[in-house]
Amino acid sequence: QVQLVESGGGLVQAGGSLRLSCAASGSIFSINVMGWYRQAPGKQREKVATVTTDNITSYVDSVKGRFTITRENAENTVYLQMNSLKPEDTAVYYCNLRWGQTVYWGQGTQVTVSS
């Protein structure tokens, strides 16, 4: 019923930029948190950034100053602007939507940063 679709991943050189987008559709509670997680091969899934409906943001330390998360509440979309990309940012990036005990995940989009 609720679906998240990510886009914007790709291959970039170190120092480059990408902008990820996630569009949510379905029956979505109006007060929620959206975010981006990432998972590299053999690693645990890591929370990268989150943003609440009232635009409170949080970032993992490793991306602070480089990544910016924003959202469009009317469209149920969330974006992740990624600048100054590093090879260690390489991962599958997953969109996340949650409220209370309800959690939804996107299928993931691959981000590869070459050195």
PDB file of C-alpha atoms in Angstrom:
ATOM      1  CA  GLN A   1       0.000   0.000   0.000  1.00  0.00           C
ATOM      2  CA  VAL A   2       2.881   2.353   0.797  1.00  0.00           C
ATOM      3  CA  GLN A   3       5.676   2.356  -1.726  1.00  0.00           C
ATOM      4  CA  LEU A   4       8.988   4.199  -1.761  1.00  0.00           C
ATOM      5  CA  VAL A   5      10.871   4.577  -5.023  1.00  0.00           C
ATOM      6  CA  GLU A   6      14.434   5.886  -5.058  1.00  0.00           C
ATOM      7  CA  SER A   7      16.314   7.380  -7.961  1.00  0.00           C
ATOM      8  CA  GLY A   8      19.456   9.366  -8.671  1.00  0.00           C
ATOM      9  CA  GLY A   9      22.188   6.891  -7.895  1.00  0.00           C
ATOM     10  CA  GLY A  10      25.083   6.286 -10.202  1.00  0.00           C
ATOM     11  CA  LEU A  11      28.820   6.281 -10.674  1.00  0.00           C
ATOM     12  CA  VAL A  12      30.844   9.394  -9.895  1.00  0.00           C
ATOM     13  CA  GLN A  13      34.455  10.241  -9.241  1.00  0.00           C
ATOM     14  CA  ALA A  14      35.658  11.261  -5.806  1.00  0.00           C
ATOM     15  CA  GLY A  15      34.795  14.883  -5.160  1.00  0.00           C
ATOM     16  CA  GLY A  16      31.710  14.736  -7.336  1.00  0.00           C
ATOM     17  CA  SER A  17      28.058  15.130  -6.452  1.00  0.00           C
ATOM     18  CA  LEU A  18      24.825  13.195  -6.697  1.00  0.00           C
ATOM     19  CA  ARG A  19      21.266  14.008  -5.722  1.00  0.00           C
ATOM     20  CA  LEU A  20      19.071  11.141  -4.574  1.00  0.00           C
ATOM     21  CA  SER A  21      15.297  11.361  -4.689  1.00  0.00           C
ATOM     22  CA  CYS A  22      12.642   9.246  -3.019  1.00  0.00           C
ATOM     23  CA  ALA A  23       8.948   9.461  -3.789  1.00  0.00           C
ATOM     24  CA  ALA A  24       6.495   7.893  -1.355  1.00  0.00           C
ATOM     25  CA  SER A  25       2.972   6.942  -2.327  1.00  0.00           C
ATOM     26  CA  GLY A  26       0.005   5.423  -0.539  1.00  0.00           C
ATOM     27  CA  SER A  27      -1.633   6.030   2.826  1.00  0.00           C
ATOM     28  CA  ILE A  28       0.975   8.034   4.742  1.00  0.00           C
ATOM     29  CA  PHE A  29       0.530   9.581   8.170  1.00  0.00           C
ATOM     30  CA  SER A  30       1.007  13.334   7.992  1.00  0.00           C
ATOM     31  CA  ILE A  31       3.560  13.459  10.821  1.00  0.00           C
ATOM     32  CA  ASN A  32       6.501  11.240  10.076  1.00  0.00           C
ATOM     33  CA  VAL A  33      10.228  10.912   9.636  1.00  0.00           C
ATOM     34  CA  MET A  34      11.908  10.231   6.317  1.00  0.00           C
ATOM     35  CA  GLY A  35      15.520   9.391   5.867  1.00  0.00           C
ATOM     36  CA  TRP A  36      18.308   7.716   4.004  1.00  0.00           C
ATOM     37  CA  TYR A  37      20.249   4.654   5.073  1.00  0.00           C
ATOM     38  CA  ARG A  38      23.114   2.991   3.286  1.00  0.00           C
ATOM     39  CA  GLN A  39      24.669  -0.441   3.232  1.00  0.00           C
ATOM     40  CA  ALA A  40      28.037  -1.376   1.799  1.00  0.00           C
ATOM     41  CA  PRO A  41      28.897  -5.005   0.998  1.00  0.00           C
ATOM     42  CA  GLY A  42      29.591  -6.952   4.172  1.00  0.00           C
ATOM     43  CA  LYS A  43      28.601  -4.031   6.373  1.00  0.00           C
ATOM     44  CA  GLN A  44      25.599  -3.203   8.524  1.00  0.00           C
ATOM     45  CA  ARG A  45      22.980  -0.830   7.274  1.00  0.00           C
ATOM     46  CA  GLU A  46      23.816   2.655   8.530  1.00  0.00           C
ATOM     47  CA  LYS A  47      21.572   5.642   9.119  1.00  0.00           C
ATOM     48  CA  VAL A  48      22.873   8.499   6.992  1.00  0.00           C
ATOM     49  CA  ALA A  49      20.359  11.295   7.478  1.00  0.00           C
ATOM     50  CA  THR A  50      16.798  11.864   8.629  1.00  0.00           C
ATOM     51  CA  VAL A  51      14.347  14.723   8.432  1.00  0.00           C
ATOM     52  CA  THR A  52      11.070  15.170  10.282  1.00  0.00           C
ATOM     53  CA  THR A  53       7.890  16.689   8.926  1.00  0.00           C
ATOM     54  CA  ASP A  54       8.832  19.961  10.631  1.00  0.00           C
ATOM     55  CA  ASN A  55      12.331  19.848   9.083  1.00  0.00           C
ATOM     56  CA  ILE A  56      14.418  18.727  12.017  1.00  0.00           C
ATOM     57  CA  THR A  57      17.457  17.040  10.493  1.00  0.00           C
ATOM     58  CA  SER A  58      20.063  14.627  11.741  1.00  0.00           C
ATOM     59  CA  TYR A  59      23.228  13.311  10.078  1.00  0.00           C
ATOM     60  CA  VAL A  60      25.791  10.674  10.754  1.00  0.00           C
ATOM     61  CA  ASP A  61      29.102  12.338  11.604  1.00  0.00           C
ATOM     62  CA  SER A  62      30.866  11.080   8.489  1.00  0.00           C
ATOM     63  CA  VAL A  63      28.602  13.049   6.129  1.00  0.00           C
ATOM     64  CA  LYS A  64      28.121  16.255   8.089  1.00  0.00           C
ATOM     65  CA  GLY A  65      28.975  19.265   5.963  1.00  0.00           C
ATOM     66  CA  ARG A  66      28.825  17.224   2.761  1.00  0.00           C
ATOM     67  CA  PHE A  67      25.280  15.853   2.574  1.00  0.00           C
ATOM     68  CA  THR A  68      22.007  17.739   2.892  1.00  0.00           C
ATOM     69  CA  ILE A  69      18.619  16.127   3.391  1.00  0.00           C
ATOM     70  CA  THR A  70      15.441  17.964   2.430  1.00  0.00           C
ATOM     71  CA  ARG A  71      11.811  17.044   1.945  1.00  0.00           C
ATOM     72  CA  GLU A  72       8.658  18.158   0.184  1.00  0.00           C
ATOM     73  CA  ASN A  73       5.789  17.263   2.490  1.00  0.00           C
ATOM     74  CA  ALA A  74       3.019  17.889  -0.026  1.00  0.00           C
ATOM     75  CA  GLU A  75       4.629  15.432  -2.440  1.00  0.00           C
ATOM     76  CA  ASN A  76       5.875  12.963   0.203  1.00  0.00           C
ATOM     77  CA  THR A  77       9.334  13.178  -1.242  1.00  0.00           C
ATOM     78  CA  VAL A  78      12.764  13.316   0.317  1.00  0.00           C
ATOM     79  CA  TYR A  79      16.078  14.240  -1.260  1.00  0.00           C
ATOM     80  CA  LEU A  80      19.695  13.716  -0.371  1.00  0.00           C
ATOM     81  CA  GLN A  81      22.165  16.120  -1.926  1.00  0.00           C
ATOM     82  CA  MET A  82      25.578  14.497  -1.709  1.00  0.00           C
ATOM     83  CA  ASN A  83      28.616  16.664  -2.345  1.00  0.00           C
ATOM     84  CA  SER A  84      32.337  16.015  -2.026  1.00  0.00           C
ATOM     85  CA  LEU A  85      31.724  12.314  -2.398  1.00  0.00           C
ATOM     86  CA  LYS A  86      34.346   9.881  -1.163  1.00  0.00           C
ATOM     87  CA  PRO A  87      34.972   6.248  -2.102  1.00  0.00           C
ATOM     88  CA  GLU A  88      33.806   5.244   1.368  1.00  0.00           C
ATOM     89  CA  ASP A  89      30.366   6.629   0.489  1.00  0.00           C
ATOM     90  CA  THR A  90      29.946   3.746  -1.948  1.00  0.00           C
ATOM     91  CA  ALA A  91      26.880   1.761  -0.923  1.00  0.00           C
ATOM     92  CA  VAL A  92      23.300   0.979  -1.731  1.00  0.00           C
ATOM     93  CA  TYR A  93      21.227   3.859  -0.418  1.00  0.00           C
ATOM     94  CA  TYR A  94      17.753   3.103   0.910  1.00  0.00           C
ATOM     95  CA  CYS A  95      14.904   5.502   1.507  1.00  0.00           C
ATOM     96  CA  ASN A  96      13.082   5.085   4.808  1.00  0.00           C
ATOM     97  CA  LEU A  97       9.707   6.315   6.043  1.00  0.00           C
ATOM     98  CA  ARG A  98       8.409   5.816   9.567  1.00  0.00           C
ATOM     99  CA  TRP A  99       5.808   6.871  12.083  1.00  0.00           C
ATOM    100  CA  GLY A 100       5.244   5.199  15.416  1.00  0.00           C
ATOM    101  CA  GLN A 101       5.862   1.487  14.877  1.00  0.00           C
ATOM    102  CA  THR A 102       5.245   1.710  11.129  1.00  0.00           C
ATOM    103  CA  VAL A 103       8.338   1.485   8.922  1.00  0.00           C
ATOM    104  CA  TYR A 104       8.686   1.353   5.142  1.00  0.00           C
ATOM    105  CA  TRP A 105      11.732   0.881   2.943  1.00  0.00           C
ATOM    106  CA  GLY A 106      12.552   1.545  -0.664  1.00  0.00           C
ATOM    107  CA  GLN A 107      14.315  -0.917  -2.930  1.00  0.00           C
ATOM    108  CA  GLY A 108      17.609   0.953  -2.850  1.00  0.00           C
ATOM    109  CA  THR A 109      19.731   2.814  -5.352  1.00  0.00           C
ATOM    110  CA  GLN A 110      23.416   2.147  -5.955  1.00  0.00           C
ATOM    111  CA  VAL A 111      25.959   4.901  -5.372  1.00  0.00           C
ATOM    112  CA  THR A 112      29.506   4.154  -6.490  1.00  0.00           C
ATOM    113  CA  VAL A 113      32.333   6.628  -5.955  1.00  0.00           C
ATOM    114  CA  SER A 114      35.600   5.931  -7.735  1.00  0.00           C
ATOM    115  CA  SER A 115      38.956   7.130  -6.461  1.00  0.00           C
TER     116      SER A 115
END
